[in-house]
PDB file of C-alpha atoms in Angstrom:
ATOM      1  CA  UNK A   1       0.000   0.000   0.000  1.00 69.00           C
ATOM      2  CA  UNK A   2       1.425   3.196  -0.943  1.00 73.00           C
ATOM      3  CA  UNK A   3       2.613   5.407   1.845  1.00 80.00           C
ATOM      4  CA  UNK A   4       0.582   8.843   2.247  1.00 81.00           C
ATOM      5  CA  UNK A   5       1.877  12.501   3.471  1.00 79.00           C
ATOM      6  CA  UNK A   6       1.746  12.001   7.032  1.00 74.00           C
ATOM      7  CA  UNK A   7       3.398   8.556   7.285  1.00 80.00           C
ATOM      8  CA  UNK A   8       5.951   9.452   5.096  1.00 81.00           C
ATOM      9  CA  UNK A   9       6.477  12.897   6.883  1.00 81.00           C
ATOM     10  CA  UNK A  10       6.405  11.237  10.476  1.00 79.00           C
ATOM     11  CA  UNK A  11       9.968   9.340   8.640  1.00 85.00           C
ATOM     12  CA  UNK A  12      11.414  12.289   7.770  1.00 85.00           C
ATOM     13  CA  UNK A  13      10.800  13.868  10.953  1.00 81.00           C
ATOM     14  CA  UNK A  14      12.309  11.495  12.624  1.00 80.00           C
ATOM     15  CA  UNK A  15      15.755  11.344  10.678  1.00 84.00           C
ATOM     16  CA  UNK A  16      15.622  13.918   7.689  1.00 84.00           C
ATOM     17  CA  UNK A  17      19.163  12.551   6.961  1.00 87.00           C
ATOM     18  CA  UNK A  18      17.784   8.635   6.371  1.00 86.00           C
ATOM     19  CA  UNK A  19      17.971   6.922   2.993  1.00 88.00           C
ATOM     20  CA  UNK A  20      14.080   4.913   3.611  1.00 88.00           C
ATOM     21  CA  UNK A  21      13.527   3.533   0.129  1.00 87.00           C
ATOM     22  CA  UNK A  22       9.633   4.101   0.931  1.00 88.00           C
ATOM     23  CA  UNK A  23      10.444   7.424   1.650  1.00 87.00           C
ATOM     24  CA  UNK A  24      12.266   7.977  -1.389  1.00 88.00           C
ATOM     25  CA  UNK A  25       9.217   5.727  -3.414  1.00 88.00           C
ATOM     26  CA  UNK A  26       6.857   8.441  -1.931  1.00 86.00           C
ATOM     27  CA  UNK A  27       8.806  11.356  -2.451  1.00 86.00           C
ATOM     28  CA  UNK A  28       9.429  10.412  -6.402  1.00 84.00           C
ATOM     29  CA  UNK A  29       5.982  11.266  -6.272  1.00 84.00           C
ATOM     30  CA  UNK A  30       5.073  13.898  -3.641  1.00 83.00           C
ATOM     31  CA  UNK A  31       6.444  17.637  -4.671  1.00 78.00           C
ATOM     32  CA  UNK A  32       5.803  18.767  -0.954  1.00 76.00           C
ATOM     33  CA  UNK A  33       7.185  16.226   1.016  1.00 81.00           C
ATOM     34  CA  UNK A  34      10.003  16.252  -1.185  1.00 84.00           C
ATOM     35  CA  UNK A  35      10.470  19.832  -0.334  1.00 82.00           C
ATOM     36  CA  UNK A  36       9.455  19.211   3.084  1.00 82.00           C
ATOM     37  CA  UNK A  37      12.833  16.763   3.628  1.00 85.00           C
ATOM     38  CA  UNK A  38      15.235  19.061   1.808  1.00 85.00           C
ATOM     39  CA  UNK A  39      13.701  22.181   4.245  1.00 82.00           C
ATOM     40  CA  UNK A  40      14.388  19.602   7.357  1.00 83.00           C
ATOM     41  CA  UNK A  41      18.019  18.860   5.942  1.00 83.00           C
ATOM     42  CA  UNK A  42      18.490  22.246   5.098  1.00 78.00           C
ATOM     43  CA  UNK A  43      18.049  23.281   8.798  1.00 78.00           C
ATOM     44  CA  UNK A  44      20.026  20.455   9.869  1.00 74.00           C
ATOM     45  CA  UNK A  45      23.043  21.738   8.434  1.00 75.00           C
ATOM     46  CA  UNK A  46      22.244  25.154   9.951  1.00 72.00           C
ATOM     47  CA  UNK A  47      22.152  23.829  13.201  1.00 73.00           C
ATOM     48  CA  UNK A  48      25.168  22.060  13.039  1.00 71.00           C
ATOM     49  CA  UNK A  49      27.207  25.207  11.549  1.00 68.00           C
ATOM     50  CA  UNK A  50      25.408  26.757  14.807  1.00 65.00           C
ATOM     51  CA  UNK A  51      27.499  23.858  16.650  1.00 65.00           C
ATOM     52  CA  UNK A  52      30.740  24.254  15.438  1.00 63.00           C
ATOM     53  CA  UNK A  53      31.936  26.749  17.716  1.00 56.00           C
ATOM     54  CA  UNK A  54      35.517  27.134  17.771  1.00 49.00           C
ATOM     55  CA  UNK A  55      36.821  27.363  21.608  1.00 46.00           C
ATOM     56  CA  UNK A  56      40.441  27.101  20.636  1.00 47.00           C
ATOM     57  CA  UNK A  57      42.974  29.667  22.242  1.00 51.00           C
ATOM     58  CA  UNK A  58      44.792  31.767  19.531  1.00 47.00           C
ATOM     59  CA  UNK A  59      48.587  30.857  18.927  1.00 53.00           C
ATOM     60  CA  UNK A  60      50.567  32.282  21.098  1.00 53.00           C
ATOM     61  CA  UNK A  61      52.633  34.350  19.044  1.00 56.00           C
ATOM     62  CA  UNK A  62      49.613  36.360  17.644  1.00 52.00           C
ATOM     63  CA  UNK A  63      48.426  39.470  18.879  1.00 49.00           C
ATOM     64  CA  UNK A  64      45.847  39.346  21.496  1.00 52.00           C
ATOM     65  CA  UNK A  65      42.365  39.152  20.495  1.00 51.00           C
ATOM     66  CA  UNK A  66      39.523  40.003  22.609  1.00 48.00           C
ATOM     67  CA  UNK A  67      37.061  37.210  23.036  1.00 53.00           C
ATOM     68  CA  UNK A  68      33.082  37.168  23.304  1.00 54.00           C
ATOM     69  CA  UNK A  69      32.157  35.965  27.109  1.00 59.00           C
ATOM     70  CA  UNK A  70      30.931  32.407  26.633  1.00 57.00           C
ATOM     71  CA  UNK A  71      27.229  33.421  27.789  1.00 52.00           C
ATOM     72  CA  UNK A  72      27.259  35.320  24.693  1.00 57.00           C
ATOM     73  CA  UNK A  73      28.148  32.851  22.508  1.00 53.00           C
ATOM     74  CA  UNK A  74      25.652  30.419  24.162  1.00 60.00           C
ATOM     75  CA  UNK A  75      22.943  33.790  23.926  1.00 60.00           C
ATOM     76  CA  UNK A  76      23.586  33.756  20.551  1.00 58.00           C
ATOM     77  CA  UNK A  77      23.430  30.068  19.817  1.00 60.00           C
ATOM     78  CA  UNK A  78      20.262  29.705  21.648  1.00 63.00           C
ATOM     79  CA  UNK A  79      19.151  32.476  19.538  1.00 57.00           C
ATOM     80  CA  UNK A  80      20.043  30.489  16.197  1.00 54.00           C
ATOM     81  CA  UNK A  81      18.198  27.271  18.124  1.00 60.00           C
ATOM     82  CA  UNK A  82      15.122  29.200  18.789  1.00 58.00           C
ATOM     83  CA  UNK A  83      14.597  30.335  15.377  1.00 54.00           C
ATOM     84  CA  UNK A  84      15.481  27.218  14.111  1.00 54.00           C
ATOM     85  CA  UNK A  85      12.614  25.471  15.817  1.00 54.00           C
ATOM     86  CA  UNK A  86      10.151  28.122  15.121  1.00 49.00           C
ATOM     87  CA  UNK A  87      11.170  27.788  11.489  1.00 46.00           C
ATOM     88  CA  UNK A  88      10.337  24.228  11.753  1.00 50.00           C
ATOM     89  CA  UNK A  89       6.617  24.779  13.063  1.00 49.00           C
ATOM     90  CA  UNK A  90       5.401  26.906  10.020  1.00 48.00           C
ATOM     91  CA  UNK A  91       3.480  25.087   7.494  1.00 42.00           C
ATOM     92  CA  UNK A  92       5.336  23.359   4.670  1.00 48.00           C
ATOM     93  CA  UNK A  93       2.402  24.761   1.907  1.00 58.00           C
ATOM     94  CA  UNK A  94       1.113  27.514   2.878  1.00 81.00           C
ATOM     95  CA  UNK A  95      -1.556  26.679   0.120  1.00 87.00           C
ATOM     96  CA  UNK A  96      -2.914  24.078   1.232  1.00 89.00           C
ATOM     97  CA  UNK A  97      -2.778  26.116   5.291  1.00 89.00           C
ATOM     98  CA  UNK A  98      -4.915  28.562   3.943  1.00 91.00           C
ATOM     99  CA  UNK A  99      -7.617  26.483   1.640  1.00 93.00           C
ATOM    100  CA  UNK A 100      -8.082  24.118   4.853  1.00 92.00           C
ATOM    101  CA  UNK A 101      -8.502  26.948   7.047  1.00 92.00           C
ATOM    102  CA  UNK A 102     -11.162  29.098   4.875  1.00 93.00           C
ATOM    103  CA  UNK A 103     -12.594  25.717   4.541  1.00 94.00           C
ATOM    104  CA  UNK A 104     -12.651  25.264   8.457  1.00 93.00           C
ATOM    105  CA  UNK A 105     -14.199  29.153   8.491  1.00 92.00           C
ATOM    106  CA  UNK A 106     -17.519  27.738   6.511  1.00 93.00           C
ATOM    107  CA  UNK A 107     -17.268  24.263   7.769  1.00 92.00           C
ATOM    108  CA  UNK A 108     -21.063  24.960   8.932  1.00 94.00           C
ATOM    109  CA  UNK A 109     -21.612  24.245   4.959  1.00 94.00           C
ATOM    110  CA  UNK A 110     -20.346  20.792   4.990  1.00 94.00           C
ATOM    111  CA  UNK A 111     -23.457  18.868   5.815  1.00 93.00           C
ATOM    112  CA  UNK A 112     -25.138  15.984   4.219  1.00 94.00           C
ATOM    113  CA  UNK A 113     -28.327  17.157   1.947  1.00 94.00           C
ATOM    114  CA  UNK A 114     -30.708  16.627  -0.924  1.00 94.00           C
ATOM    115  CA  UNK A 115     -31.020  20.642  -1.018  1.00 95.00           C
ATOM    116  CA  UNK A 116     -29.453  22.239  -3.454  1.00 94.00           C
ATOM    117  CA  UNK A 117     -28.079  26.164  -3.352  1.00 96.00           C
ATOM    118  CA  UNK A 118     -30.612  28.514  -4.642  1.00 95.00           C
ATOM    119  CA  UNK A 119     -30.049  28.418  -8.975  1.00 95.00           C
ATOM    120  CA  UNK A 120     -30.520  31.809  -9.394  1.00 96.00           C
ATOM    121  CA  UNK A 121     -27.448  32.677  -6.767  1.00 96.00           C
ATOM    122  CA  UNK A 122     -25.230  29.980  -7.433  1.00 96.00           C
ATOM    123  CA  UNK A 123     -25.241  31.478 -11.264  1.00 95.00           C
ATOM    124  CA  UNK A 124     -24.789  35.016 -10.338  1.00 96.00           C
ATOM    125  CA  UNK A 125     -22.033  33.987  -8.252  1.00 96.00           C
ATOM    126  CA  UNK A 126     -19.993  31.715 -10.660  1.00 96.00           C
ATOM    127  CA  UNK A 127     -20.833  34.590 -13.290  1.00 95.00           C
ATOM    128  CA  UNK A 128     -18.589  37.070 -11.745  1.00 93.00           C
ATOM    129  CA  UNK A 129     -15.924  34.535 -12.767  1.00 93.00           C
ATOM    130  CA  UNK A 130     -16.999  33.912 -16.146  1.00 94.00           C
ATOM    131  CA  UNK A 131     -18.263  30.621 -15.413  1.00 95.00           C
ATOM    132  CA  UNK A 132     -21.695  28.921 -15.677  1.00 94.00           C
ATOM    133  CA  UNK A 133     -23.010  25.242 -14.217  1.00 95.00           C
ATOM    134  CA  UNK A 134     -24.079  22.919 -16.858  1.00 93.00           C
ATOM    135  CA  UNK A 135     -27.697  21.703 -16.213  1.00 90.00           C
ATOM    136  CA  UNK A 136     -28.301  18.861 -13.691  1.00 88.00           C
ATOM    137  CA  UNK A 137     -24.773  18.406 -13.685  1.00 90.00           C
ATOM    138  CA  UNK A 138     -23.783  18.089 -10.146  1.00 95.00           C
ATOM    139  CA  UNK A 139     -25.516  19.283  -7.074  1.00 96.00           C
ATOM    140  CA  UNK A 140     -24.135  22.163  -5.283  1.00 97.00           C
ATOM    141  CA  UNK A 141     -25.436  22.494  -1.765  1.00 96.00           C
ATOM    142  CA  UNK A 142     -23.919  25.838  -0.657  1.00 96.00           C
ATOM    143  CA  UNK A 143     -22.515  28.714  -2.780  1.00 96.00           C
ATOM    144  CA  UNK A 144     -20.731  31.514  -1.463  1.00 96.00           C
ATOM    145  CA  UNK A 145     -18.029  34.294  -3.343  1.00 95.00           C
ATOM    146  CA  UNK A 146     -15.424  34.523  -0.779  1.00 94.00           C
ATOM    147  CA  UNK A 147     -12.138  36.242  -0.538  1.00 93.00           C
ATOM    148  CA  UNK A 148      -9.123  34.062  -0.841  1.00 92.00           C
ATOM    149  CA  UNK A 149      -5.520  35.107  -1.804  1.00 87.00           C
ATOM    150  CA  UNK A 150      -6.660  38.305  -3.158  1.00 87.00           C
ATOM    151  CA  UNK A 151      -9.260  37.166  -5.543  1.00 91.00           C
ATOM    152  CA  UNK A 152     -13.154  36.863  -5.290  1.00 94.00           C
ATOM    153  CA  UNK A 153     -13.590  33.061  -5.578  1.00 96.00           C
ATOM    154  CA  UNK A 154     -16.912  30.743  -6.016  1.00 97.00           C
ATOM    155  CA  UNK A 155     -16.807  28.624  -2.951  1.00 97.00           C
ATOM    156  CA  UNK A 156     -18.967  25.750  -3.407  1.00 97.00           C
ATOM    157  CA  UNK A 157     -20.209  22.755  -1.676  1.00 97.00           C
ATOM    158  CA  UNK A 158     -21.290  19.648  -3.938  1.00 97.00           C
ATOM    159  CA  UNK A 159     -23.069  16.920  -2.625  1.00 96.00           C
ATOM    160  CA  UNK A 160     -21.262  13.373  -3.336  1.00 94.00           C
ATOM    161  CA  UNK A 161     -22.234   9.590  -2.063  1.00 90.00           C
ATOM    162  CA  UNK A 162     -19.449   9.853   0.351  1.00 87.00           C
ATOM    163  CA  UNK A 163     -20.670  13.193   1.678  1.00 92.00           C
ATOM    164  CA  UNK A 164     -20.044  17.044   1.096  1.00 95.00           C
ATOM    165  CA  UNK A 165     -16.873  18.373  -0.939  1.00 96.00           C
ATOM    166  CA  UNK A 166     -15.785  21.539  -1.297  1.00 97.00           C
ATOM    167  CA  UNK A 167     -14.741  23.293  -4.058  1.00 97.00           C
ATOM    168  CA  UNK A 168     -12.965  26.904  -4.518  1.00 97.00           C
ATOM    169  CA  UNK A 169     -13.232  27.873  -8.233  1.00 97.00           C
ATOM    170  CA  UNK A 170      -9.889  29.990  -8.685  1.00 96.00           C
ATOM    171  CA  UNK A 171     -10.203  31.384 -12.302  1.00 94.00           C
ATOM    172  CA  UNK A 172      -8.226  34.054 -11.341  1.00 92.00           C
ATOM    173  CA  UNK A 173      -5.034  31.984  -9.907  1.00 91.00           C
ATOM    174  CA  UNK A 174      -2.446  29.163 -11.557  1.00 90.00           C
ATOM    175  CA  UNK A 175      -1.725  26.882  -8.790  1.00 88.00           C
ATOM    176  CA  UNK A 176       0.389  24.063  -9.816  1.00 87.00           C
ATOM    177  CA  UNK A 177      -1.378  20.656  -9.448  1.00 89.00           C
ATOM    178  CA  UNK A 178      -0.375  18.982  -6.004  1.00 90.00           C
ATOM    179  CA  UNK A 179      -2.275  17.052  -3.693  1.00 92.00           C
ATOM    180  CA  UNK A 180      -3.607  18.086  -0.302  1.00 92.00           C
ATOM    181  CA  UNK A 181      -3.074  15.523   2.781  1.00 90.00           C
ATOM    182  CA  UNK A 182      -3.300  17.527   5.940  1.00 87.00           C
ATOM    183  CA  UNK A 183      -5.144  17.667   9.090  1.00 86.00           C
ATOM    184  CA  UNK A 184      -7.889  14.943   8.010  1.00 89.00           C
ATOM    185  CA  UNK A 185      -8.584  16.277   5.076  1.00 92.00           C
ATOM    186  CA  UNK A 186      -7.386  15.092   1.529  1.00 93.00           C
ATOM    187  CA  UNK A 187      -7.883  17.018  -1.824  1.00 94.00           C
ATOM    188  CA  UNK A 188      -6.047  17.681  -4.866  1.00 95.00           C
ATOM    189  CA  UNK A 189      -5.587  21.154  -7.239  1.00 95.00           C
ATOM    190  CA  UNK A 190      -6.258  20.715 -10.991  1.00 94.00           C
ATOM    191  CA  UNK A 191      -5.557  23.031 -14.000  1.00 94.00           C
ATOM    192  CA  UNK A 192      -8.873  24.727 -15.278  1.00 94.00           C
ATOM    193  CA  UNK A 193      -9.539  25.407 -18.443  1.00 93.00           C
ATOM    194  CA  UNK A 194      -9.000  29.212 -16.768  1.00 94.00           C
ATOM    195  CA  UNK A 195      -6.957  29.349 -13.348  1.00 94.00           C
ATOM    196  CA  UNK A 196      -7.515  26.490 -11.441  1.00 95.00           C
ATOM    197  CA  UNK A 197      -9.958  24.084  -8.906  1.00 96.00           C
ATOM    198  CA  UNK A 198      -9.438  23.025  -5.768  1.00 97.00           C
ATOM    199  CA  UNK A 199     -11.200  20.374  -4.377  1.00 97.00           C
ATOM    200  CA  UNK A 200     -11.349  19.104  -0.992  1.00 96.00           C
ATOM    201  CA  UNK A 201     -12.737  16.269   1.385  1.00 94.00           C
ATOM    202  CA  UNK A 202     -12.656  14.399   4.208  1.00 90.00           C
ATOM    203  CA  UNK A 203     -13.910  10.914   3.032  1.00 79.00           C
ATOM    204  CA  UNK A 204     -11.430   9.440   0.203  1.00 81.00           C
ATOM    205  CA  UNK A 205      -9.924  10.303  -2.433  1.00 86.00           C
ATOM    206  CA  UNK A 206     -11.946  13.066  -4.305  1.00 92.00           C
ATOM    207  CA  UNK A 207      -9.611  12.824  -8.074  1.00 92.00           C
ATOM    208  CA  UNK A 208     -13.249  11.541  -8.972  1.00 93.00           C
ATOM    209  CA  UNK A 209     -14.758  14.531  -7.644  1.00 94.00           C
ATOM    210  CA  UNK A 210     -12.576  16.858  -9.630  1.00 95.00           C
ATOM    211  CA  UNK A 211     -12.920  15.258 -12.716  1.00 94.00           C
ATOM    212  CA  UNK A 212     -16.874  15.359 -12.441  1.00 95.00           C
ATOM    213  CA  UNK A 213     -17.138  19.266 -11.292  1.00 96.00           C
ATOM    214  CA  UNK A 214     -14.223  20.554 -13.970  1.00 94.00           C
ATOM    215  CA  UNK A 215     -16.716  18.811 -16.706  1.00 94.00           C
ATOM    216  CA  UNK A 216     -19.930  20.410 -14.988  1.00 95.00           C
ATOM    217  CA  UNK A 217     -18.546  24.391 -15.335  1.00 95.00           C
ATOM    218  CA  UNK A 218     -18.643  25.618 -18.560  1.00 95.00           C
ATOM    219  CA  UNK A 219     -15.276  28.208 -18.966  1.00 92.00           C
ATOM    220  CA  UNK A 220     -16.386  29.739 -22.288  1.00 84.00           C
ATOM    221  CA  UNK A 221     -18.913  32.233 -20.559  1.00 65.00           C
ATOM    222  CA  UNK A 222     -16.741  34.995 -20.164  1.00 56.00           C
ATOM    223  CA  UNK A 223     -18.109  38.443 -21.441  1.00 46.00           C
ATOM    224  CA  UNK A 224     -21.777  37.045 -21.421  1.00 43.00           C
TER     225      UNK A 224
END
């Protein structure tokens, strides 16, 4: 069974420097966690040059030198340390950080239903993005235009047999394809015909998903 983000980022955690062939078999794969280990050696190697404090005397026939107290060379490498760690705490992708948390700010939208979003606003909303829903296509529970990374964005939620899925329509924004594993939630980013879609559960793998809603929006709208 293949290994997923958090498995393979619990290895690298625990030895960035290890050779694990199912690491390296995930990372082929993986972008992020790829970029995730070299970050994690990176740092390594700072904190190591940190280390290497030279507490030699000089030779004795050079001039005298005047020497930091050792508290400030321990002030200073705890300094290096600190930031080191806090370094290590911020997010990998800050994408996928900030989809999961405007996704956590409407999570009152992700509920199970046969209702679907009233037409008439769900059109005027994907509109303003040039976009229109082809008939009967899928059903969209919730639709919102939200703010996100600058851009007024469709935020949708579409109803699936494994429960609700949300979608941020970004025809505004590129974002290079990658998948999303964090925090219990899995999703993937797709190129759009204009920008790109993000799509994001919490019940399986939701490729499907994608593939279904980039067929239901129609990108040739714009101007009408």
């Amino acid at each position: 069974m293949p290994m997923n983000c958090q498995d393979a980022r619990l290895l690298i955690g625990a030895d960035p420097a290890a050779e694990d062939p199912r690491v390296a078999e995930h990372i082929a794969q993986c972008p992020d966690c790829a970029r995730y280990r070299q970050e994690l050696r990176d740092m390594d190697r700072v904190i190591s040059a940190a280390l290497r404090v030279n507490f030699e005397t000089a030779p004795r026939r050079a001039a005298p030198v005047s020497r930091r107290p050792l508290w400030a060379v321990a002030a200073s490498l705890m300094v290096v340390l600190v930031g080191a760690f806090v370094w290590l705490l911020n997010p990998r992708d800050s994408f996928a950080a900030q989809v999961i948390e405007h996704v956590n700010g409407e999570a009152f939208s992700l509920v199970r239903t046969s209702q679907s979003a009233d037409p008439a606003e769900l059109a005027e909303i994907l509109s303003r993005s040039g976009i229109r829903l082809k008939p009967d296509a899928v059903l969209v529970s919730y639709a919102a235009s939200c703010q996100f990374r600058g851009h007024r964005v469709p935020h949708l939620v579409v109803q699936t047999e494994r429960g609700p899925v949300t979608v941020l329509v970004l025809a505004d924004e590129a974002v290079k394809s990658k998948r999303i594993d964090e925090d219990g939630f899995e999703g993937v980013v797709v190129p759009a015909p204009r920008g790109s879609l993000v799509v994001l559960g919490q019940d399986g793998d939701v490729q499907p998903v994608a593939a279904t809603v980039l067929s239901a929006l129609d990108y040739s709208s714009r101007g009408w």
